[in-house]
Coordinates of C-alpha atoms and ligand atoms in Angstrom, one line a residue:
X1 CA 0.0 0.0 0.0
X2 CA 1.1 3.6 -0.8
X3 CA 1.1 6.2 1.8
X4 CA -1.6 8.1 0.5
X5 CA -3.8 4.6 0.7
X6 CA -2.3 4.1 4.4
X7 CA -3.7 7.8 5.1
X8 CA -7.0 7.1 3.5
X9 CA -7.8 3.5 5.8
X10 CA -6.7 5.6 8.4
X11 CA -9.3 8.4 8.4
X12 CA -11.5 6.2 7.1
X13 CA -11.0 3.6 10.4
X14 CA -11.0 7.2 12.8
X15 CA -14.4 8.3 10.6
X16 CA -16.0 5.0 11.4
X17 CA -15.4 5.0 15.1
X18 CA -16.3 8.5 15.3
X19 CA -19.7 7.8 13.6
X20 CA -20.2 4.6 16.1
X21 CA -19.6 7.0 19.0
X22 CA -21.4 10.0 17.6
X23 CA -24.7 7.9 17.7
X24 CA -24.1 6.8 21.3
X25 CA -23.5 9.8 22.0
X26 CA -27.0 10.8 20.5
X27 CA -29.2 8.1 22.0
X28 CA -29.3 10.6 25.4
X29 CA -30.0 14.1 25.5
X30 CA -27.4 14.9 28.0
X31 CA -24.8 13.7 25.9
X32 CA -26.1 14.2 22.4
X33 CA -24.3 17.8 21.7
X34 CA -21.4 16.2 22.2
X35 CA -22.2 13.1 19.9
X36 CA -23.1 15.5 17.3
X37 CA -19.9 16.9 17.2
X38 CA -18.3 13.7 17.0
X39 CA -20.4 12.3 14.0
X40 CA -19.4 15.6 12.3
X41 CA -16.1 15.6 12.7
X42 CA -16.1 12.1 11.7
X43 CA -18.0 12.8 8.3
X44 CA -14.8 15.8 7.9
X45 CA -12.1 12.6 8.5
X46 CA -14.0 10.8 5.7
X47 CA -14.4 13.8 3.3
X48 CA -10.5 14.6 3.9
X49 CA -9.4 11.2 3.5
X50 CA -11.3 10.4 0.4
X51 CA -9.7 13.9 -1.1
X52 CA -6.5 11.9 -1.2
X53 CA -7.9 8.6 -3.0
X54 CA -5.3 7.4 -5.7
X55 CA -8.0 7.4 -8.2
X56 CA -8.5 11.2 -8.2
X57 CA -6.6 13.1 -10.9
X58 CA -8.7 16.5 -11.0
X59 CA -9.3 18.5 -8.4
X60 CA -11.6 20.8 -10.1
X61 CA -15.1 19.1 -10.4
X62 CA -14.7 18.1 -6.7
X63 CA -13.8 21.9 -5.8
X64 CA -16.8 23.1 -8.3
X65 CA -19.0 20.5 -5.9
X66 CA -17.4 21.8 -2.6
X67 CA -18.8 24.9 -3.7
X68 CA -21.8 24.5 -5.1
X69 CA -22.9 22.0 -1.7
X70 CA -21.9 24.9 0.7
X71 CA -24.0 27.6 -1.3
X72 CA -27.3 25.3 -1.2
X73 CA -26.2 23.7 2.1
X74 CA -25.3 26.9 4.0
X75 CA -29.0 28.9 3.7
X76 CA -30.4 25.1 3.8
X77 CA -28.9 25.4 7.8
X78 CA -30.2 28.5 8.2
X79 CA -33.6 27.5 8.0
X80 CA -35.8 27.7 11.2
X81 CA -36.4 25.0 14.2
X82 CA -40.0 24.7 12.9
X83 CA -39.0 23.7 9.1
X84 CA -36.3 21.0 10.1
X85 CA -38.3 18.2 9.4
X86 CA -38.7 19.4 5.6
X87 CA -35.2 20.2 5.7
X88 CA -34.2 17.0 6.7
X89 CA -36.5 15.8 4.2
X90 CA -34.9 17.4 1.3
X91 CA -31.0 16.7 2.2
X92 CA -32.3 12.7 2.8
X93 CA -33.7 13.6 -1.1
X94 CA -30.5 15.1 -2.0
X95 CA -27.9 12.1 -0.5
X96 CA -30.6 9.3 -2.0
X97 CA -30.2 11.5 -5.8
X98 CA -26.3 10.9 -4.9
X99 CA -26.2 7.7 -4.6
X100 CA -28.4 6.8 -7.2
X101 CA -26.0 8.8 -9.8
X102 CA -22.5 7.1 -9.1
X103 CA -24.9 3.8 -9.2
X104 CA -26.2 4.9 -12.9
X105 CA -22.8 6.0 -13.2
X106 CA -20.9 3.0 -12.3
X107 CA -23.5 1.1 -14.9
X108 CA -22.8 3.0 -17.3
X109 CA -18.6 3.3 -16.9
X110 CA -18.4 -0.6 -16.2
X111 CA -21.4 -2.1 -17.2
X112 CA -22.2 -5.8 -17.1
X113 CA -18.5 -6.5 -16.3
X114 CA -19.3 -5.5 -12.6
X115 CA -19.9 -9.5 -11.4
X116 CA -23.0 -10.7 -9.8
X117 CA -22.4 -9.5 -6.2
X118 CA -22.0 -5.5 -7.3
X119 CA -24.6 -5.6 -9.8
X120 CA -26.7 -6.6 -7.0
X121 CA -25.2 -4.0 -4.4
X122 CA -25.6 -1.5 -7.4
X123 CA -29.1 -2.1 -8.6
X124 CA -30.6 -2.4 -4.7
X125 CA -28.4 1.3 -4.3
X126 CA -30.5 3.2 -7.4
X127 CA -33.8 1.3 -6.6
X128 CA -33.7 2.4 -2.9
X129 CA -32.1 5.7 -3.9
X130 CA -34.4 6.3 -6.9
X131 CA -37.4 5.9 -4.4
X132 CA -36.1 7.8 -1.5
X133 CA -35.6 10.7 -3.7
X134 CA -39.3 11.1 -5.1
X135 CA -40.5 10.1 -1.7
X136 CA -38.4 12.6 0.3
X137 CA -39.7 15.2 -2.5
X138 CA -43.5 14.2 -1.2
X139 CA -42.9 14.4 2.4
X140 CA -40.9 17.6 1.9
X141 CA -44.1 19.2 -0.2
X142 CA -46.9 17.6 2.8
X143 CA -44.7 19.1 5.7
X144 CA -44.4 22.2 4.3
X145 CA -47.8 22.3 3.2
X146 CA -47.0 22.5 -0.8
X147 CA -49.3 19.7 -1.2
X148 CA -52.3 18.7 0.7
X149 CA -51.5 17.1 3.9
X150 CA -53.9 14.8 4.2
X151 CA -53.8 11.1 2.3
X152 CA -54.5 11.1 -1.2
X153 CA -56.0 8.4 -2.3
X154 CA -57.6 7.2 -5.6
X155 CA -59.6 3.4 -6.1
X156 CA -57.2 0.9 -7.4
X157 CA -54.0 2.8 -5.6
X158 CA -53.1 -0.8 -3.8
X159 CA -53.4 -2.6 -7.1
X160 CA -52.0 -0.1 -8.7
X161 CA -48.6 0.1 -6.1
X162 CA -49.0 -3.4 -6.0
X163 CA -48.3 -4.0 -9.8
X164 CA -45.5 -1.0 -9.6
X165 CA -43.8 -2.9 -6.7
X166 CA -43.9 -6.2 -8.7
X167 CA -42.5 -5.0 -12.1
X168 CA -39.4 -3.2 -9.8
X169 CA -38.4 -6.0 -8.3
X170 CA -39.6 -8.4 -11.7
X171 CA -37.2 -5.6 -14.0
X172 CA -34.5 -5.9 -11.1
X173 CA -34.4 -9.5 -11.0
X174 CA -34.3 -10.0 -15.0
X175 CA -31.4 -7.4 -14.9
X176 CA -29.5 -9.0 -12.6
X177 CA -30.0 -12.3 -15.5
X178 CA -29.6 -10.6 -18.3
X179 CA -26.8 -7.1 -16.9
X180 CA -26.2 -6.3 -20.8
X181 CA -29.9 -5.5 -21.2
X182 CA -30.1 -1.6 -19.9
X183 CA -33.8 -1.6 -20.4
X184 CA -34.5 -3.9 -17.6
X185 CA -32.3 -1.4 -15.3
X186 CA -34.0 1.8 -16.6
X187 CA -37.1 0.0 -16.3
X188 CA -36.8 -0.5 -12.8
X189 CA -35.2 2.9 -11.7
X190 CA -38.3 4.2 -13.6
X191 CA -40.3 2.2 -11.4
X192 CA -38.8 3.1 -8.4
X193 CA -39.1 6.8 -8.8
X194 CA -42.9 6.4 -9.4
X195 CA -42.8 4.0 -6.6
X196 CA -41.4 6.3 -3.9
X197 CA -44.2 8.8 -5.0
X198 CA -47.1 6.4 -4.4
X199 CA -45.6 5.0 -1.5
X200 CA -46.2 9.0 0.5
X201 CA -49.1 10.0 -1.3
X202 CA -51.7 8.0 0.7
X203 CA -49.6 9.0 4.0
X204 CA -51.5 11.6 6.3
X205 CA -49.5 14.5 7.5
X206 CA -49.7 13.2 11.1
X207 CA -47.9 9.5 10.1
X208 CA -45.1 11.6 8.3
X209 CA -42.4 11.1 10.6
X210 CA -42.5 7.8 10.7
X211 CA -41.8 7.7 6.6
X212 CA -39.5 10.4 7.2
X213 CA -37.3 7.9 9.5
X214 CA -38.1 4.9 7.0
X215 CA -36.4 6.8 4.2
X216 CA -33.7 7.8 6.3
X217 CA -33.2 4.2 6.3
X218 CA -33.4 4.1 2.6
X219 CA -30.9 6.5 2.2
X220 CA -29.1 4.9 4.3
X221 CA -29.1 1.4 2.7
X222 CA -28.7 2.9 -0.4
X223 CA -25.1 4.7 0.7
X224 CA -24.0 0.9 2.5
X225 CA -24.4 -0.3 -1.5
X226 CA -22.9 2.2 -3.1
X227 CA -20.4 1.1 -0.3
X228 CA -20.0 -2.2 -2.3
X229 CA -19.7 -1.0 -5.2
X230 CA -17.1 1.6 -4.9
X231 CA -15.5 -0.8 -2.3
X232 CA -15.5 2.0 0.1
X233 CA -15.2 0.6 3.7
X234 CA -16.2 4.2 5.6
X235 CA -19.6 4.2 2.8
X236 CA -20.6 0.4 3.8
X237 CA -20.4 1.2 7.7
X238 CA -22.0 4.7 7.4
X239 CA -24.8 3.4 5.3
X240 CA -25.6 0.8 6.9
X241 CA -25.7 2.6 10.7
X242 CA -28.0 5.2 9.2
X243 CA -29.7 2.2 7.6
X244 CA -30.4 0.7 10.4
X245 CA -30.8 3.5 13.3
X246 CA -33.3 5.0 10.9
X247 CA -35.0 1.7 10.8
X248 CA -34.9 1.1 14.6
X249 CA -36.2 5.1 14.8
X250 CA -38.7 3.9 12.5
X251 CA -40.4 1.1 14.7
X252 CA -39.5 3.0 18.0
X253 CA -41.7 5.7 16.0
X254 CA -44.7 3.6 15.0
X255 CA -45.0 2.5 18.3
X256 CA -45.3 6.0 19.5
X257 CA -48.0 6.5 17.1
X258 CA -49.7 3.0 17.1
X259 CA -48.8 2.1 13.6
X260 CA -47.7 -1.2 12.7
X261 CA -44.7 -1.4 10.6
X262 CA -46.1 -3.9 7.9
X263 CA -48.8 -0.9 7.1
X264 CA -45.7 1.6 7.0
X265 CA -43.6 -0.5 4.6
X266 CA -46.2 -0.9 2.0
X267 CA -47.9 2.4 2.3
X268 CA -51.6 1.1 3.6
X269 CA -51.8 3.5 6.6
X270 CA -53.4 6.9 6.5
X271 CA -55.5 6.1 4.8
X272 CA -58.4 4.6 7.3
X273 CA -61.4 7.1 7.0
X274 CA -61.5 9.4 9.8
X275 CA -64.5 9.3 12.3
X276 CA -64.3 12.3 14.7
X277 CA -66.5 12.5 18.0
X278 CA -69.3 14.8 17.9
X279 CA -68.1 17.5 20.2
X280 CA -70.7 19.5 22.5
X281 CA -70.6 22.7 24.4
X282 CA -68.1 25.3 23.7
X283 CA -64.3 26.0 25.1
X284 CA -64.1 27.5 28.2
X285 CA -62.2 31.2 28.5
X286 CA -60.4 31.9 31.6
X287 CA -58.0 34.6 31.8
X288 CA -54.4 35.7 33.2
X289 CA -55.6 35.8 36.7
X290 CA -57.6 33.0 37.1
X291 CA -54.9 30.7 35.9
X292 CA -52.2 32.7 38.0
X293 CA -54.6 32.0 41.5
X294 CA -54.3 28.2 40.1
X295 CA -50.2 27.6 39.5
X296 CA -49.7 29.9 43.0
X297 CA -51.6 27.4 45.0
X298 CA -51.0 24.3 43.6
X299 CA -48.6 21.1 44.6
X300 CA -47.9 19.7 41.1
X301 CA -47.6 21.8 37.7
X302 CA -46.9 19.8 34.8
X303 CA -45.9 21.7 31.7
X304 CA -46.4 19.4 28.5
X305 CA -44.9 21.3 25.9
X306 CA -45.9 21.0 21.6
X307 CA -45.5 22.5 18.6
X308 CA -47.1 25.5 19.3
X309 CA -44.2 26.2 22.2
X310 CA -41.6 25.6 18.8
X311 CA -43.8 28.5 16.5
X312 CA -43.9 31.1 19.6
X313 CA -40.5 30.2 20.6
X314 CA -41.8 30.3 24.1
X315 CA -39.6 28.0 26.0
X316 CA -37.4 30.3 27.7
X317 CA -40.5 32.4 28.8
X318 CA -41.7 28.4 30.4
X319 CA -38.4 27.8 31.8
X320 CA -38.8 31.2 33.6
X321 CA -42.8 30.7 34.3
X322 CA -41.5 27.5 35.7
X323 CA -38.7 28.7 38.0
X324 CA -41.1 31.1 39.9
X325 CA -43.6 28.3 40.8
X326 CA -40.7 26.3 42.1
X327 CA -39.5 28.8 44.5
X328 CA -42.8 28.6 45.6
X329 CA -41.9 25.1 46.5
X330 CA -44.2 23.6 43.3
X331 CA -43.3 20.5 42.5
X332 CA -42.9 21.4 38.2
X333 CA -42.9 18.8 35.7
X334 CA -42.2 18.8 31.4
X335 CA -43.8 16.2 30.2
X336 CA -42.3 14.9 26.6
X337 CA -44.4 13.1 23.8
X338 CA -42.4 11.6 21.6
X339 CA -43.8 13.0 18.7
X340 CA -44.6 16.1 19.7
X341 CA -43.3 19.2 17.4
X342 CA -42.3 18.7 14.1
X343 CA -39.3 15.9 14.7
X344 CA -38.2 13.1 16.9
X345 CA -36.7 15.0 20.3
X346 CA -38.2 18.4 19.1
X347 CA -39.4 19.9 22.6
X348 CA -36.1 18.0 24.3
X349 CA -34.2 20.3 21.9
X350 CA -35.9 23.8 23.1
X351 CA -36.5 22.9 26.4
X352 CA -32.5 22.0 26.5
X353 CA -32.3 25.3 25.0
X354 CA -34.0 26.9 27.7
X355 CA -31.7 25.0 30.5
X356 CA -34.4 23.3 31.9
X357 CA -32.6 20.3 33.7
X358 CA -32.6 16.9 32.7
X359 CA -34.0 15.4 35.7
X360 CA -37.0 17.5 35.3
X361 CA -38.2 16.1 31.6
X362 CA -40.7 13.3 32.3
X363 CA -41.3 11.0 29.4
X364 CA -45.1 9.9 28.5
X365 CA -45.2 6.7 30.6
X366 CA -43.7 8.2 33.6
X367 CA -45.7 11.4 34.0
X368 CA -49.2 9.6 32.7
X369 CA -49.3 7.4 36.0
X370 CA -48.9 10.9 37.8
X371 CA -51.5 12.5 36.2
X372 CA -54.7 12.1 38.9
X373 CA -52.1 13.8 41.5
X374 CA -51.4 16.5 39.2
X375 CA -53.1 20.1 39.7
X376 CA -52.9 22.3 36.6
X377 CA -51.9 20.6 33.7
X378 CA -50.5 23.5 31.2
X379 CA -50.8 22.5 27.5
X380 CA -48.7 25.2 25.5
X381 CA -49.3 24.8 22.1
X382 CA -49.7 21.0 21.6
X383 CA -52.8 19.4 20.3
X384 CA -52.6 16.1 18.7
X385 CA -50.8 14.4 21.3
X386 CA -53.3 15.6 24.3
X387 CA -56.5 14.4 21.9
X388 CA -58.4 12.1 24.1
X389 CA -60.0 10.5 20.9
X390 CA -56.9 9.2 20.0
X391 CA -57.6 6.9 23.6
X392 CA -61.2 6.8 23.4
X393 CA -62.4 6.8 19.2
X394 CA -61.4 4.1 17.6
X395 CA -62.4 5.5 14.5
X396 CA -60.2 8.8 14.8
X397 CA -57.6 8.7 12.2
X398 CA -55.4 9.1 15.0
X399 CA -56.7 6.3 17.1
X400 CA -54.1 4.1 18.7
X401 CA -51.4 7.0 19.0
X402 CA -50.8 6.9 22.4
X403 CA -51.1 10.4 24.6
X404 CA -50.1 12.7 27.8
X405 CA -53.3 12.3 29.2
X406 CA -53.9 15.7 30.4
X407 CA -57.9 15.2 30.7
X408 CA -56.9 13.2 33.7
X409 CA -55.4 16.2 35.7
X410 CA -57.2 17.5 38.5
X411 CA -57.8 20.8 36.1
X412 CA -56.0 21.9 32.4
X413 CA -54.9 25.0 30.4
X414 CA -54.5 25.1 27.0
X415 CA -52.2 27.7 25.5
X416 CA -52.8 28.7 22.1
X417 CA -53.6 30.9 20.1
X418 CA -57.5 30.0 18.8
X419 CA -59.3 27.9 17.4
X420 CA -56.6 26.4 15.3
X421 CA -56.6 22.4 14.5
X422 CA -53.3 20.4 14.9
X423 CA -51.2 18.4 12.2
X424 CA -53.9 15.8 12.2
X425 CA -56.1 18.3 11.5
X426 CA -58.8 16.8 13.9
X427 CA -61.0 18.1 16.4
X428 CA -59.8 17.7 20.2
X429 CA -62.3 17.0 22.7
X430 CA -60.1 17.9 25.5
X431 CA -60.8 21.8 24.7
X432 CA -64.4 21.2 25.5
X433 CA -64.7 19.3 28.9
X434 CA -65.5 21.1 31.9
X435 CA -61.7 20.0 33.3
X436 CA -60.6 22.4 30.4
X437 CA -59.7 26.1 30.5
X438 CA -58.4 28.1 27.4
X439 CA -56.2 31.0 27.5
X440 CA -55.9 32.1 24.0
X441 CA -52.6 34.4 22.8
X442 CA -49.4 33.3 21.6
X443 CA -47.5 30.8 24.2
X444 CA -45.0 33.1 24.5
X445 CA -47.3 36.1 25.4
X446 CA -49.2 34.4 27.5
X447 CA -46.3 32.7 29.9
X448 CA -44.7 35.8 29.9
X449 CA -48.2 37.5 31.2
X450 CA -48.4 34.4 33.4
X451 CA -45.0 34.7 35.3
X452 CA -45.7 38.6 36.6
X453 CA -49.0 37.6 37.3
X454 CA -47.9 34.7 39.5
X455 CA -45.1 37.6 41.2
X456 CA -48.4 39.1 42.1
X457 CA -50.0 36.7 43.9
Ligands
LIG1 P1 -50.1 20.1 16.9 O1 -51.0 19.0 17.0 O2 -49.5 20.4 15.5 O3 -50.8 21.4 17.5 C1 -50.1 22.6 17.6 C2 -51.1 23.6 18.2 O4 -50.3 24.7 18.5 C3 -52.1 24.1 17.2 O5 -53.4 23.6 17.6 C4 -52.1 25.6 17.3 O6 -53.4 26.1 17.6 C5 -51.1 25.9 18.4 N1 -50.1 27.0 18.1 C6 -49.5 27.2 17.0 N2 -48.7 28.3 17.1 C7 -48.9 28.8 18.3 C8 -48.4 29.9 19.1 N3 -47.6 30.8 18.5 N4 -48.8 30.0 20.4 C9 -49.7 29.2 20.9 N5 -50.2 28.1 20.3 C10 -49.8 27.9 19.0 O7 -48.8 19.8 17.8 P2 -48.4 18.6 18.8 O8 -49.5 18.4 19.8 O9 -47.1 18.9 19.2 O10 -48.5 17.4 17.8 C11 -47.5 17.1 16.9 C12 -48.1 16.6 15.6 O11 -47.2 16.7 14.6 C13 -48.6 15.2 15.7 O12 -49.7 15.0 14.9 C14 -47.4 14.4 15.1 O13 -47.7 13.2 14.6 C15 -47.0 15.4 14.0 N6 -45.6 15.3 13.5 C16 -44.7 15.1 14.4 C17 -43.4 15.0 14.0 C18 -42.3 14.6 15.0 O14 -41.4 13.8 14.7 N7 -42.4 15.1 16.2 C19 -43.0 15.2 12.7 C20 -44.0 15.5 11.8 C21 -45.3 15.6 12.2 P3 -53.7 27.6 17.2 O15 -53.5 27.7 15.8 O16 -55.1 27.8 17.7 O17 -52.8 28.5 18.0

């Protein structure tokens, strides 16, 4: 081996352990800044190794890339907390369309004389990248509300996705026979773009994190073959630990939400027709003051944070709303759904942000138990994942998911702005039982009114 090869295992070895640390280092909020780092500056090892691969002769195109990636990337960065999950939805779009174009690349370079075992690495790489791209495109346009949110369907779709699905893999397959015949292989990544279309469309807004993680995976899959084919040793172990943490997000995700995996692979869910409950009586108002008098004198506060908190950027204005009632000797409480907000970890995110400690962030199952002991439950800005129907309607399109069960609190204020639906774009209940008071204003506004008022009493 030359030294520049001995350089390039090198960084490539120090990339790999760097990624394997960087996602422990996520799996805990506590230590997840510094994972981040560490899976970044692991991505710069494998960037700066690769720059000193034998096989590159020309600098320029890679410099024109360099370039051209940090002109979209940069502003892509810039984009606000509440529009990450589109973001992350186009870059999964842009590293799928990557990987999909050294795979048509390398087919057309090399062609059949590849061998069995790359043609299949290759052709699994542009199907799973050819879909992931189109799909990412979809769930970019639903999240930011380019296209209607909610499933489209049309009569036939399963046959239809059905028949797509089978003349992929049928195309794949007879390629893999017959690797002089391009038509099979354009046939198939045909497929597969169309594929990854239809596989979103049917998928309501409120399921779109789960797809988002699923073609993370993708992606991910689709990098760990290009892996093969380039016989790149840091590509094969980067793909396939995005692969498969975005897969084991994936089910960790469904069973936040209810939703069997099966359905998720094959596109069925979302698309169950919704059957809201008929909700009676109107929203209760209570002001400033009222829910002041409430927080002064209670034991328990639990705060259970959603997206609304994210929009109004009102987490610092909680964390301080929530110190006061503790030097009051409150017992406060933030409870975290897991898919509350836009992403996975969203409100752990701001609420880190805001320094509110560790110990006090109460996942679902431990703060639902406490729930009957707990005085004012404050709801600031989340909707979905305090619906009741979700528990109780088995018809809801969200039924299943499972909730912070706020309407069991000895009383409840909901923070928002109106009468504004959430992602599911269902009705809540919760807003119209007599346990229920509204206070109606931006979160931020309001907990910033709420804190003096507390000084006052
Ligand atoms: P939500 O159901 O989207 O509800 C947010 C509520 O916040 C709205 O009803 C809105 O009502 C209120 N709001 C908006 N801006 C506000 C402001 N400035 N001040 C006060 N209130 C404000 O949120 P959620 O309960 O957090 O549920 C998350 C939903 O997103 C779930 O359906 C989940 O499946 C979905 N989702 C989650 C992820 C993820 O990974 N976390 C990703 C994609 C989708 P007003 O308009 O009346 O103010």
């Amino acid at each position: 081996m030359s030294n520049a090869q001995y350089f390039l295992e090198a960084t490539y070895l120090i990339a790999s352990c760097l990624f394997v640390l960087g996602l422990k280092g996520l799996s805990h909020p506590d230590t997840a800044r510094r994972g981040m780092i560490m899976a970044a500056a692991g991505m710069s090892a494998a960037v700066l190794g690769t720059l000193f691969h034998p096989d590159i002769h020309n600098y320029i195109y890679i410099a024109i890339g360099l370039i051209l990636g940090s002109c979209i990337g940069i502003p892509m960065a810039m984009v606000p907390m509440t529009a990450m999950p589109q973001r992350t939805a186009l870059s999964h779009a842009f590293g799928a369309m990557a990987a999909s174009m050294v795979g048509i690349a390398e087919y057309v370079i090399h062609g059949p004389t590849l061998g069995g075992v790359k043609m299949g690495a290759l052709g699994l790489e542009v199907m799973l990248g050819s879909l992931t791209v189109t799909g990412s495109l979809i769930a970019a346009a639903k999240l930011q509300e380019l296209m209607r949110g909610t499933p489209i369907m049309f009569k036939g779709q399963q046959i239809v996705n059905l028949g797509l699905f089978i003349v992929m893999i049928g195309s794949f397959i007879t390629w893999l026979i017959n690797p002089a015949v391009s038509v099979y292989f354009y046939t198939m990544v045909g497929c597969a773009f169309v594929f990854g279309v239809m596989l979103v469309i049917p998928i309501g807004a409120a399921d779109m994190p789960v797809v988002m993680s699923l073609l993370n995976s993708y992606a991910g899959l689709s990098s760990a073959a290009t892996g093969f084919v380039l016989g790149n040793n840091v590509l094969i172990i980067a793909g396939t630990l995005d692969g498969f943490s975005g897969f084991i997000l994936s089910i960790l995700m469904c069973r936040a939400m209810n939703r069997s995996i099966t359905n998720v692979l094959f596109g069925g869910f979302g698309s169950a027709v919704s059957v809201e409950t008929a909700v009676s009586g109107s929203m209760r108002e209570v002001s400033v003051d009222d829910v002041a008098v409430q927080l002064a004198y209670a034991s328990q506060v639990v705060f259970v944070p959603g997206y609304g908190m994210a929009t109004a950027q009102a987490q610092h204005a909680c964390r301080e709303l929530g110190n006061l009632l503790e030097e009051r000797g409150i017992a406060v409480k933030y409870a975290i759904h897991p898919v509350a907000g836009r992403m996975p970890g969203h409100m752990n995110v701001l609420l880190a942000e805001a320094n509110v400690p560790y110990s006090s962030l109460y996942e679902m199952e431990q703060i639902n138990p406490e729930m009957p002991q707990t005085d004012v439950a404050v709801v600031i800005g989340a909707n979905d994942v305090v619906n009741p129907d979700a528990r109780d309607n088995p018809k809801s399109l969200i039924a299943g998911m499972p909730i912070i069960e706020v309407d069991k609190a000895k009383s409840v204020v909901v923070l928002k702005r109106g009468k504004g639906k959430g992602f599911s774009g269902l009705e809540n209940p919760l807003f119209f039982k007599s346990v229920t008071g509204m206070l109606y204003g931006d979160a931020k506004t309001s907990l910033t009114n709420l804190a003096q008022a507390v000084q006052k009493v």
